[in-house]
Each structure stands twice: as C-alpha cells, then as structure tokens.
Amino acid sequence: MQAKPDFDSLLNQGANTYNTAVGDWWSSQASDKAHKKAYRQIATQARDYYSRNSRPEPRFIVDYACGNGALLHELHLQFPHSVLIGLDGSEMLLKNLAAKGVGRASVAKVQRKDLFAETGPQVRLLETRLPDFKLPKNQADLVFLCFPNLIADEEDLSGFNKNGYSNRFDVRVAELLSRFREMDPEDEVAPVDSHEMFDDLLTAKVYSRNLQRLLKKSGVLIRVDYANAPRHEMTWLTQTRSHFAEGSLEYDIKGYHAVQIFKEMESLYQKSSVILDVYHQTGDETDRNGGYYSTLFESL
Ligand SMILES: C[S@@+](CC[C@H](N)C(=O)[O-])C[C@H]1O[C@@H](n2cnc3c(N)ncnc32)[C@H](O)[C@@H]1O
C-alpha cells in the first residue's frame, strides 16, 4: 500500500493538492480491489437504468473530477460506443490517465470548445478548475461525480458569487439548514459551526448547478458518496442537507423553497472498504465501517 500522506498540510494546498503526494495516494487507492468493484457497480447501475427505461445509448458521458480515470475504464466497458469526457484539475492525474489509456479507445487532451465535437478522440480530457462555467452547456447525456473531494480556492470566489452562491431562495434555506441541530446531539455529523455549514451548503449547490449546466434536459447524473449507512436511514436533517446541496430538495423549509434542479430517482448503498479512504484522512475509528451510496438523478 502507498504510504499515507500528511493530509493536514497537503489538503491545504488548494488547487495543487492532487499534484502532490495526495495524488499518488489517490492513484493507489483508486486501483485497489474494492475501488475496482465499486467503479464496476456504478457503471453497471447506469447501464441498468438506461436499459430499464429504454433510453437511447448516451452519446456524451462526462466524469466530473475524473482523477486517474478508473471509472472511465469501467464506463468504456459498459458504453463502448459513447464519447467519454474527463474533467479534472490535476495535471499529474490526467497525465497518468493519458499514459495508461482507457481500454483500446483513443485518448487525448482537447480544448474546451472541442469537448462535445462530433469528431475527435473517443476519450477527451480537459485540465480545468471546477466549477467551470465556461464549459459547453446542455451537451452531456450522462454525468458522474464520484467520491468527490472538490477543493474550492479563494481565487474562485467571484465565480461562485456569479453562479448561484448568493441566490436569495437558496440563501434563506441554507441559513435555516445550517442553524438546525439534530434532536439527538450524537447524530450531529461533525462539530461544524453554522457559518461553515452555510458556506459548505451553498458551495456544494454551486457545484450542482455546474453539473446540471452540462446536462441536456432529462439527462442523468450519478453522484457517489462515502457513507456509513443507506441514504434512507440517515436522519431527516442529514438527508435534507444532502438534498439541498444536490439541488434535489423538493419540500419547503419553514415556508421557503430552495431552487430545485434535479429529481432523485434511486439510491443504492453498498458496504465496501472504500470507506477506508475517509479513515485515512480523519483517523476516526467510526470511519472504518461503511461503504458508499450511488444516487441517480434526472436533470429538470
Ligand atoms: C478523491 S479524487 C476522486 C477522483 C475520481 N472521481 C474517482 O472516483 O476516482 C478527487 C478528484 O477531484 C479533483 N479535484 C478536486 N478539487 C478540484 C477542483 N476544484 N477542480 C478540479 N478538480 C478538482 C482532484 O484532482 C481529484 O482528481
């Protein structure tokens, strides 16, 4: 196993984080047996959803923050005729991906404007800071956000403000959800103060807006998150905060309605030792058990 990096100092490096030992650690984690199995299950979930709903084969599939491309590999097996687009901010991980290849597909870095072109390599990579609101709009059929650890930098602030961070409907709901506390203090996720929670909720919502902007109407998004239990077993507050962050919150909070951009269609939970990714970073014994859930949404 790859030695564990010093996360405390390295995760503070903003945009550059995954060009450091954290990138090497991630490459090693993403290639172990548990991750391979997870990526296979996630690609299969998409394939099954397409078959069950008689959807036409997706033409353009985006892996948002694709890292070293382990999921792209499985997507190519399930959707051998689709164009795969990998977006990531790490020069190092994209370089590794291009060198390793994706099955027998052609792989190359392309410019933003050529990501969804009719002709070009089957696997197209773009090194970019996310969220990126200059990406072509409404082009993707299927988008993935898998095991995200998205790092937003101070320099991205104006981009966040211009793209929904200050939306008055979302701000009202985020204020409430960040102030609410669990009935049982033991259920409180982390000792996060309400200011930090407010910022986390609105930051995550801007990422969701960026994901939705990529998608065609009724396009499919699959988000994969580490979890200690199936989604429906979480407390009301945890579920509601997640729905808000994803843009899939359907109900009012004290009479206020957040902007809904996705509809949740299904969520699958798998026990898996991928949860050790979290344990490596937190050192918290409770993060040794669990797995992940993969939740499928349609864009509204
Ligand atoms: C934990 S890895 C997950 C990679 C991939 N989704 C997977 O499941 O194998 C997180 C990835 O997000 C990328 N990332 C984090 N913050 C980013 C940002 N602001 N812009 C672009 N990429 C970012 C990192 O470079 C890294 O590849």
mmCIF file of C-alpha atoms and ligand atoms in Angstrom:
data_model
loop_
_atom_site.group_PDB
_atom_site.id
_atom_site.type_symbol
_atom_site.label_atom_id
_atom_site.label_comp_id
_atom_site.label_asym_id
_atom_site.label_seq_id
_atom_site.Cartn_x
_atom_site.Cartn_y
_atom_site.Cartn_z
ATOM 1 C CA MET A 1 0.000 0.000 0.000
ATOM 2 C CA GLN A 2 1.090 3.559 -0.769
ATOM 3 C CA ALA A 3 2.330 5.402 2.365
ATOM 4 C CA LYS A 4 -0.284 7.736 3.802
ATOM 5 C CA PRO A 5 0.471 11.392 3.031
ATOM 6 C CA ASP A 6 0.348 14.149 5.626
ATOM 7 C CA PHE A 7 -3.215 15.184 4.782
ATOM 8 C CA ASP A 8 -3.338 18.065 7.253
ATOM 9 C CA SER A 9 -0.673 20.030 5.435
ATOM 10 C CA LEU A 10 -1.314 18.751 1.898
ATOM 11 C CA LEU A 11 -5.087 19.295 1.806
ATOM 12 C CA ASN A 12 -4.390 22.983 2.420
ATOM 13 C CA GLN A 13 -2.659 23.343 -0.914
ATOM 14 C CA GLY A 14 -5.860 24.190 -2.751
ATOM 15 C CA ALA A 15 -5.815 23.610 -6.479
ATOM 16 C CA ASN A 16 -2.419 21.944 -6.311
ATOM 17 C CA THR A 17 -3.372 19.265 -3.760
ATOM 18 C CA TYR A 18 -3.752 16.360 -6.198
ATOM 19 C CA ASN A 19 -0.398 17.174 -7.844
ATOM 20 C CA THR A 20 1.321 16.240 -4.564
ATOM 21 C CA ALA A 21 1.655 13.007 -2.549
ATOM 22 C CA VAL A 22 -2.154 13.133 -2.181
ATOM 23 C CA GLY A 23 -2.385 12.398 -5.930
ATOM 24 C CA ASP A 24 -0.069 9.377 -5.565
ATOM 25 C CA TRP A 25 -2.088 8.159 -2.576
ATOM 26 C CA TRP A 26 -5.317 8.545 -4.548
ATOM 27 C CA SER A 27 -3.927 6.678 -7.586
ATOM 28 C CA SER A 28 -3.003 3.777 -5.351
ATOM 29 C CA GLN A 29 -6.378 3.757 -3.548
ATOM 30 C CA ALA A 30 -8.404 4.030 -6.774
ATOM 31 C CA SER A 31 -6.662 0.972 -8.239
ATOM 32 C CA ASP A 32 -7.293 -1.426 -5.345
ATOM 33 C CA LYS A 33 -9.811 -4.280 -5.474
ATOM 34 C CA ALA A 34 -12.562 -2.526 -3.520
ATOM 35 C CA HIS A 35 -12.467 0.564 -5.727
ATOM 36 C CA LYS A 36 -12.425 -1.502 -8.921
ATOM 37 C CA LYS A 37 -15.520 -3.350 -7.732
ATOM 38 C CA ALA A 38 -17.198 -0.053 -6.829
ATOM 39 C CA TYR A 39 -16.482 1.545 -10.227
ATOM 40 C CA ARG A 40 -17.860 -1.566 -11.933
ATOM 41 C CA GLN A 41 -21.066 -1.426 -9.844
ATOM 42 C CA ILE A 42 -21.515 2.300 -10.541
ATOM 43 C CA ALA A 43 -21.101 1.888 -14.325
ATOM 44 C CA THR A 44 -23.471 -1.097 -14.212
ATOM 45 C CA GLN A 45 -26.073 0.928 -12.305
ATOM 46 C CA ALA A 46 -26.054 3.467 -15.155
ATOM 47 C CA ARG A 47 -26.266 0.741 -17.788
ATOM 48 C CA ASP A 48 -29.220 -0.909 -15.961
ATOM 49 C CA TYR A 49 -31.060 2.393 -15.604
ATOM 50 C CA TYR A 50 -30.661 3.049 -19.331
ATOM 51 C CA SER A 51 -31.902 -0.454 -20.224
ATOM 52 C CA ARG A 52 -34.830 -0.433 -17.770
ATOM 53 C CA ASN A 53 -36.056 2.921 -19.070
ATOM 54 C CA SER A 54 -35.376 2.167 -22.761
ATOM 55 C CA ARG A 55 -33.166 5.227 -23.029
ATOM 56 C CA PRO A 56 -31.074 5.558 -26.179
ATOM 57 C CA GLU A 57 -27.334 4.919 -25.775
ATOM 58 C CA PRO A 58 -25.693 8.038 -24.244
ATOM 59 C CA ARG A 59 -23.587 9.868 -26.830
ATOM 60 C CA PHE A 60 -21.554 12.014 -24.382
ATOM 61 C CA ILE A 61 -20.626 10.886 -20.862
ATOM 62 C CA VAL A 62 -18.773 13.249 -18.515
ATOM 63 C CA ASP A 63 -16.737 12.196 -15.489
ATOM 64 C CA TYR A 64 -16.528 15.399 -13.402
ATOM 65 C CA ALA A 65 -13.269 15.375 -11.378
ATOM 66 C CA CYS A 66 -12.220 12.122 -13.035
ATOM 67 C CA GLY A 67 -8.871 11.723 -11.234
ATOM 68 C CA ASN A 68 -6.794 8.963 -12.786
ATOM 69 C CA GLY A 69 -9.742 7.649 -14.803
ATOM 70 C CA ALA A 70 -10.543 4.388 -13.029
ATOM 71 C CA LEU A 71 -14.275 4.986 -13.512
ATOM 72 C CA LEU A 72 -13.783 5.914 -17.198
ATOM 73 C CA HIS A 73 -12.294 2.487 -17.724
ATOM 74 C CA GLU A 74 -15.476 0.765 -16.451
ATOM 75 C CA LEU A 75 -17.704 3.201 -18.352
ATOM 76 C CA HIS A 76 -15.940 2.294 -21.571
ATOM 77 C CA LEU A 77 -16.740 -1.382 -20.932
ATOM 78 C CA GLN A 78 -20.448 -0.645 -20.329
ATOM 79 C CA PHE A 79 -20.845 2.027 -23.027
ATOM 80 C CA PRO A 80 -18.269 1.074 -25.689
ATOM 81 C CA HIS A 81 -19.644 3.476 -28.329
ATOM 82 C CA SER A 82 -20.006 6.588 -26.159
ATOM 83 C CA VAL A 83 -17.619 9.538 -26.131
ATOM 84 C CA LEU A 84 -16.108 9.857 -22.639
ATOM 85 C CA ILE A 85 -15.060 13.231 -21.265
ATOM 86 C CA GLY A 86 -12.798 13.507 -18.222
ATOM 87 C CA LEU A 87 -12.534 16.854 -16.409
ATOM 88 C CA ASP A 88 -10.035 17.364 -13.611
ATOM 89 C CA GLY A 89 -7.748 19.993 -12.129
ATOM 90 C CA SER A 90 -4.752 17.735 -11.537
ATOM 91 C CA GLU A 91 -2.137 17.816 -14.271
ATOM 92 C CA MET A 92 -0.417 14.831 -12.666
ATOM 93 C CA LEU A 93 -3.501 12.574 -12.554
ATOM 94 C CA LEU A 94 -4.551 13.452 -16.114
ATOM 95 C CA LYS A 95 -1.027 12.735 -17.341
ATOM 96 C CA ASN A 96 -1.147 9.298 -15.683
ATOM 97 C CA LEU A 97 -4.560 8.666 -17.211
ATOM 98 C CA ALA A 98 -3.426 9.599 -20.738
ATOM 99 C CA ALA A 99 -0.317 7.401 -20.380
ATOM 100 C CA LYS A 100 -2.303 4.394 -19.104
ATOM 101 C CA GLY A 101 -5.108 4.780 -21.654
ATOM 102 C CA VAL A 102 -8.722 3.617 -21.433
ATOM 103 C CA GLY A 103 -9.044 0.144 -22.953
ATOM 104 C CA ARG A 104 -8.410 0.449 -26.674
ATOM 105 C CA ALA A 105 -10.060 3.859 -27.008
ATOM 106 C CA SER A 106 -8.165 6.869 -28.363
ATOM 107 C CA VAL A 107 -7.350 9.320 -25.563
ATOM 108 C CA ALA A 108 -6.205 12.951 -25.856
ATOM 109 C CA LYS A 109 -6.369 16.306 -24.157
ATOM 110 C CA VAL A 110 -8.666 18.661 -26.069
ATOM 111 C CA GLN A 111 -9.760 22.289 -25.798
ATOM 112 C CA ARG A 112 -12.982 23.245 -24.054
ATOM 113 C CA LYS A 113 -14.765 24.021 -27.320
ATOM 114 C CA ASP A 114 -13.954 20.563 -28.756
ATOM 115 C CA LEU A 115 -15.174 18.505 -25.802
ATOM 116 C CA PHE A 116 -18.513 17.686 -27.441
ATOM 117 C CA ALA A 117 -17.438 17.898 -31.108
ATOM 118 C CA GLU A 118 -18.864 15.296 -33.486
ATOM 119 C CA THR A 119 -15.377 14.054 -34.364
ATOM 120 C CA GLY A 120 -12.279 13.639 -32.208
ATOM 121 C CA PRO A 121 -10.764 11.113 -29.812
ATOM 122 C CA GLN A 122 -13.196 8.805 -28.013
ATOM 123 C CA VAL A 123 -11.832 9.828 -24.609
ATOM 124 C CA ARG A 124 -11.345 13.588 -24.236
ATOM 125 C CA LEU A 125 -9.566 15.168 -21.295
ATOM 126 C CA LEU A 126 -9.606 18.740 -20.070
ATOM 127 C CA GLU A 127 -7.472 20.092 -17.249
ATOM 128 C CA THR A 128 -9.623 22.709 -15.585
ATOM 129 C CA ARG A 129 -10.527 24.215 -12.229
ATOM 130 C CA LEU A 130 -14.014 23.160 -11.211
ATOM 131 C CA PRO A 131 -16.604 24.535 -11.096
ATOM 132 C CA ASP A 132 -16.086 25.750 -14.652
ATOM 133 C CA PHE A 133 -18.987 27.786 -16.032
ATOM 134 C CA LYS A 134 -17.248 28.221 -19.404
ATOM 135 C CA LEU A 135 -17.831 24.560 -20.274
ATOM 136 C CA PRO A 136 -20.299 23.981 -23.153
ATOM 137 C CA LYS A 137 -23.906 23.965 -21.954
ATOM 138 C CA ASN A 138 -26.599 21.254 -22.260
ATOM 139 C CA GLN A 139 -24.462 18.773 -24.194
ATOM 140 C CA ALA A 140 -23.958 15.796 -21.876
ATOM 141 C CA ASP A 141 -26.331 12.819 -21.692
ATOM 142 C CA LEU A 142 -24.845 11.289 -18.567
ATOM 143 C CA VAL A 143 -22.590 12.829 -15.893
ATOM 144 C CA PHE A 144 -20.770 11.249 -12.922
ATOM 145 C CA LEU A 145 -19.460 12.792 -9.737
ATOM 146 C CA CYS A 146 -17.691 10.016 -7.903
ATOM 147 C CA PHE A 147 -16.004 10.173 -4.476
ATOM 148 C CA PRO A 148 -15.689 13.935 -4.779
ATOM 149 C CA ASN A 149 -13.216 15.834 -2.684
ATOM 150 C CA LEU A 150 -13.649 19.094 -4.524
ATOM 151 C CA ILE A 151 -11.397 21.843 -3.313
ATOM 152 C CA ALA A 152 -12.613 25.402 -3.781
ATOM 153 C CA ASP A 153 -9.959 28.138 -3.622
ATOM 154 C CA GLU A 154 -10.202 31.780 -2.516
ATOM 155 C CA GLU A 155 -9.466 32.775 -6.114
ATOM 156 C CA ASP A 156 -12.689 31.025 -7.240
ATOM 157 C CA LEU A 157 -14.836 33.295 -5.043
ATOM 158 C CA SER A 158 -16.180 35.640 -7.715
ATOM 159 C CA GLY A 159 -17.098 32.668 -9.938
ATOM 160 C CA PHE A 160 -19.136 31.206 -7.060
ATOM 161 C CA ASN A 161 -20.886 34.507 -6.413
ATOM 162 C CA LYS A 162 -21.817 34.902 -10.075
ATOM 163 C CA ASN A 163 -23.196 31.387 -10.309
ATOM 164 C CA GLY A 164 -25.775 30.973 -7.607
ATOM 165 C CA TYR A 165 -23.910 31.237 -4.274
ATOM 166 C CA SER A 166 -25.958 34.349 -3.451
ATOM 167 C CA ASN A 167 -29.280 33.137 -4.847
ATOM 168 C CA ARG A 168 -31.807 34.560 -2.357
ATOM 169 C CA PHE A 169 -34.026 31.455 -2.274
ATOM 170 C CA ASP A 170 -31.079 29.162 -1.633
ATOM 171 C CA VAL A 171 -29.534 31.536 0.908
ATOM 172 C CA ARG A 172 -32.721 31.548 3.024
ATOM 173 C CA VAL A 173 -32.941 27.756 3.091
ATOM 174 C CA ALA A 174 -29.187 27.326 3.684
ATOM 175 C CA GLU A 175 -29.396 29.704 6.654
ATOM 176 C CA LEU A 176 -32.097 27.548 8.227
ATOM 177 C CA LEU A 177 -30.445 24.203 7.472
ATOM 178 C CA SER A 178 -27.143 25.385 8.886
ATOM 179 C CA ARG A 179 -28.772 26.597 12.123
ATOM 180 C CA PHE A 180 -30.930 23.497 12.725
ATOM 181 C CA ARG A 181 -29.451 20.899 15.084
ATOM 182 C CA GLU A 182 -30.135 17.173 15.381
ATOM 183 C CA MET A 183 -32.654 16.161 18.080
ATOM 184 C CA ASP A 184 -30.014 13.752 19.372
ATOM 185 C CA PRO A 185 -26.612 15.550 19.600
ATOM 186 C CA GLU A 186 -24.923 12.184 18.909
ATOM 187 C CA ASP A 187 -26.363 12.321 15.398
ATOM 188 C CA GLU A 188 -24.658 15.641 14.624
ATOM 189 C CA VAL A 189 -22.311 14.873 11.711
ATOM 190 C CA ALA A 190 -19.340 16.895 12.815
ATOM 191 C CA PRO A 191 -18.590 19.802 15.093
ATOM 192 C CA VAL A 192 -19.153 22.192 12.208
ATOM 193 C CA ASP A 193 -20.299 25.687 13.164
ATOM 194 C CA SER A 194 -23.317 27.114 11.376
ATOM 195 C CA HIS A 195 -21.239 29.632 9.433
ATOM 196 C CA GLU A 196 -19.088 26.854 7.995
ATOM 197 C CA MET A 197 -22.160 24.676 7.323
ATOM 198 C CA PHE A 198 -23.846 27.593 5.495
ATOM 199 C CA ASP A 199 -20.771 28.025 3.291
ATOM 200 C CA ASP A 200 -20.476 24.257 2.658
ATOM 201 C CA LEU A 201 -24.137 24.004 1.618
ATOM 202 C CA LEU A 202 -24.011 26.914 -0.818
ATOM 203 C CA THR A 203 -20.623 25.887 -2.220
ATOM 204 C CA ALA A 204 -21.932 22.374 -2.893
ATOM 205 C CA LYS A 205 -25.037 23.826 -4.524
ATOM 206 C CA VAL A 206 -22.890 25.836 -6.978
ATOM 207 C CA TYR A 207 -21.116 22.586 -7.957
ATOM 208 C CA SER A 208 -24.553 21.022 -8.513
ATOM 209 C CA ARG A 209 -25.530 23.949 -10.748
ATOM 210 C CA ASN A 210 -22.341 23.391 -12.725
ATOM 211 C CA LEU A 211 -23.167 19.694 -13.137
ATOM 212 C CA GLN A 212 -26.700 20.491 -14.253
ATOM 213 C CA ARG A 213 -25.487 23.107 -16.744
ATOM 214 C CA LEU A 214 -23.508 20.396 -18.552
ATOM 215 C CA LEU A 215 -26.535 18.144 -18.940
ATOM 216 C CA LYS A 216 -29.248 18.016 -21.565
ATOM 217 C CA LYS A 217 -32.795 18.294 -20.200
ATOM 218 C CA SER A 218 -33.709 14.964 -18.525
ATOM 219 C CA GLY A 219 -30.035 13.994 -18.646
ATOM 220 C CA VAL A 220 -28.806 11.638 -15.913
ATOM 221 C CA LEU A 221 -26.423 12.438 -13.055
ATOM 222 C CA ILE A 222 -24.929 9.787 -10.764
ATOM 223 C CA ARG A 223 -23.275 11.004 -7.581
ATOM 224 C CA VAL A 224 -21.262 8.625 -5.451
ATOM 225 C CA ASP A 225 -20.559 9.494 -1.826
ATOM 226 C CA TYR A 226 -18.910 7.723 1.072
ATOM 227 C CA ALA A 227 -21.486 6.738 3.687
ATOM 228 C CA ASN A 228 -21.892 4.770 6.898
ATOM 229 C CA ALA A 229 -25.479 3.725 6.133
ATOM 230 C CA PRO A 230 -28.041 3.715 3.319
ATOM 231 C CA ARG A 231 -29.391 7.144 2.485
ATOM 232 C CA HIS A 232 -32.919 6.492 3.757
ATOM 233 C CA GLU A 233 -31.544 5.513 7.195
ATOM 234 C CA MET A 234 -29.914 8.909 7.736
ATOM 235 C CA THR A 235 -31.624 11.482 9.952
ATOM 236 C CA TRP A 236 -34.123 13.913 8.430
ATOM 237 C CA LEU A 237 -31.616 16.781 8.804
ATOM 238 C CA THR A 238 -28.757 14.911 7.119
ATOM 239 C CA GLN A 239 -30.980 13.857 4.233
ATOM 240 C CA THR A 240 -32.407 17.353 3.856
ATOM 241 C CA ARG A 241 -28.963 18.972 3.830
ATOM 242 C CA SER A 242 -27.833 16.448 1.189
ATOM 243 C CA HIS A 243 -30.889 17.162 -0.959
ATOM 244 C CA PHE A 244 -30.248 20.883 -0.687
ATOM 245 C CA ALA A 245 -26.565 20.506 -1.679
ATOM 246 C CA GLU A 246 -27.507 18.295 -4.632
ATOM 247 C CA GLY A 247 -30.271 20.628 -5.818
ATOM 248 C CA SER A 248 -32.887 17.898 -5.332
ATOM 249 C CA LEU A 249 -34.770 19.299 -2.314
ATOM 250 C CA GLU A 250 -38.480 19.008 -3.119
ATOM 251 C CA TYR A 251 -40.152 20.323 0.048
ATOM 252 C CA ASP A 252 -40.327 23.745 1.730
ATOM 253 C CA ILE A 253 -38.329 24.558 4.834
ATOM 254 C CA LYS A 254 -40.377 26.831 7.114
ATOM 255 C CA GLY A 255 -42.219 28.106 4.038
ATOM 256 C CA TYR A 256 -39.065 28.688 1.962
ATOM 257 C CA HIS A 257 -38.307 26.760 -1.205
ATOM 258 C CA ALA A 258 -34.768 26.192 -2.494
ATOM 259 C CA VAL A 259 -34.165 26.122 -6.248
ATOM 260 C CA GLN A 260 -34.694 22.537 -7.419
ATOM 261 C CA ILE A 261 -32.613 21.486 -10.422
ATOM 262 C CA PHE A 262 -32.563 17.680 -10.065
ATOM 263 C CA LYS A 263 -35.032 14.946 -9.218
ATOM 264 C CA GLU A 264 -33.734 11.933 -7.287
ATOM 265 C CA MET A 265 -34.707 8.658 -8.978
ATOM 266 C CA GLU A 266 -32.890 5.952 -6.951
ATOM 267 C CA SER A 267 -30.107 5.454 -4.428
ATOM 268 C CA LEU A 268 -28.148 2.230 -3.909
ATOM 269 C CA TYR A 269 -25.978 1.512 -0.881
ATOM 270 C CA GLN A 270 -23.012 -0.874 -0.916
ATOM 271 C CA LYS A 271 -20.879 -1.930 2.018
ATOM 272 C CA SER A 272 -17.289 -1.528 0.880
ATOM 273 C CA SER A 273 -13.814 -0.932 2.216
ATOM 274 C CA VAL A 274 -13.566 2.178 0.004
ATOM 275 C CA ILE A 275 -14.702 3.854 3.254
ATOM 276 C CA LEU A 276 -11.072 3.483 4.397
ATOM 277 C CA ASP A 277 -10.278 6.465 2.119
ATOM 278 C CA VAL A 278 -12.142 8.523 4.703
ATOM 279 C CA TYR A 279 -10.494 6.781 7.652
ATOM 280 C CA HIS A 280 -7.036 7.537 6.194
ATOM 281 C CA GLN A 281 -7.911 11.229 6.223
ATOM 282 C CA THR A 282 -9.774 11.508 9.541
ATOM 283 C CA GLY A 283 -8.206 8.758 11.674
ATOM 284 C CA ASP A 284 -11.705 8.404 13.182
ATOM 285 C CA GLU A 285 -12.499 4.770 14.119
ATOM 286 C CA THR A 286 -16.160 5.185 13.068
ATOM 287 C CA ASP A 287 -14.899 5.790 9.524
ATOM 288 C CA ARG A 288 -13.611 2.217 9.313
ATOM 289 C CA ASN A 289 -17.084 0.827 8.665
ATOM 290 C CA GLY A 290 -19.481 1.647 5.879
ATOM 291 C CA GLY A 291 -19.237 1.979 2.145
ATOM 292 C CA TYR A 292 -20.823 4.310 -0.345
ATOM 293 C CA TYR A 293 -24.138 5.197 -1.893
ATOM 294 C CA SER A 294 -24.636 5.982 -5.552
ATOM 295 C CA THR A 295 -27.628 8.185 -6.192
ATOM 296 C CA LEU A 296 -29.149 8.712 -9.598
ATOM 297 C CA PHE A 297 -30.883 11.962 -10.567
ATOM 298 C CA GLU A 298 -32.568 13.320 -13.655
ATOM 299 C CA SER A 299 -31.964 16.931 -14.608
ATOM 300 C CA LEU A 300 -35.060 19.184 -14.520
HETATM 301 C C1 LIG B 1 -10.884 11.780 -4.419
HETATM 302 S S1 LIG B 1 -10.451 12.109 -6.078
HETATM 303 C C2 LIG B 1 -11.760 11.298 -6.979
HETATM 304 C C3 LIG B 1 -11.397 11.024 -8.410
HETATM 305 C C4 LIG B 1 -12.433 10.236 -9.224
HETATM 306 N N1 LIG B 1 -13.714 10.876 -9.249
HETATM 307 C C5 LIG B 1 -12.547 8.822 -8.761
HETATM 308 O O1 LIG B 1 -13.564 8.443 -8.164
HETATM 309 O O2 LIG B 1 -11.614 8.023 -8.977
HETATM 310 C C6 LIG B 1 -10.873 13.826 -6.227
HETATM 311 C C7 LIG B 1 -10.505 14.448 -7.566
HETATM 312 O O3 LIG B 1 -11.034 15.767 -7.633
HETATM 313 C C8 LIG B 1 -10.089 16.617 -8.268
HETATM 314 N N2 LIG B 1 -10.372 17.991 -7.788
HETATM 315 C C9 LIG B 1 -10.517 18.397 -6.514
HETATM 316 N N3 LIG B 1 -10.842 19.704 -6.477
HETATM 317 C C10 LIG B 1 -10.880 20.123 -7.772
HETATM 318 C C11 LIG B 1 -11.175 21.369 -8.385
HETATM 319 N N4 LIG B 1 -11.531 22.435 -7.691
HETATM 320 N N5 LIG B 1 -11.129 21.435 -9.740
HETATM 321 C C12 LIG B 1 -10.799 20.352 -10.484
HETATM 322 N N6 LIG B 1 -10.527 19.145 -9.957
HETATM 323 C C13 LIG B 1 -10.566 19.038 -8.614
HETATM 324 C C14 LIG B 1 -8.749 16.103 -7.850
HETATM 325 O O4 LIG B 1 -7.724 16.489 -8.749
HETATM 326 C C15 LIG B 1 -9.015 14.590 -7.828
HETATM 327 O O5 LIG B 1 -8.705 14.008 -9.056
#
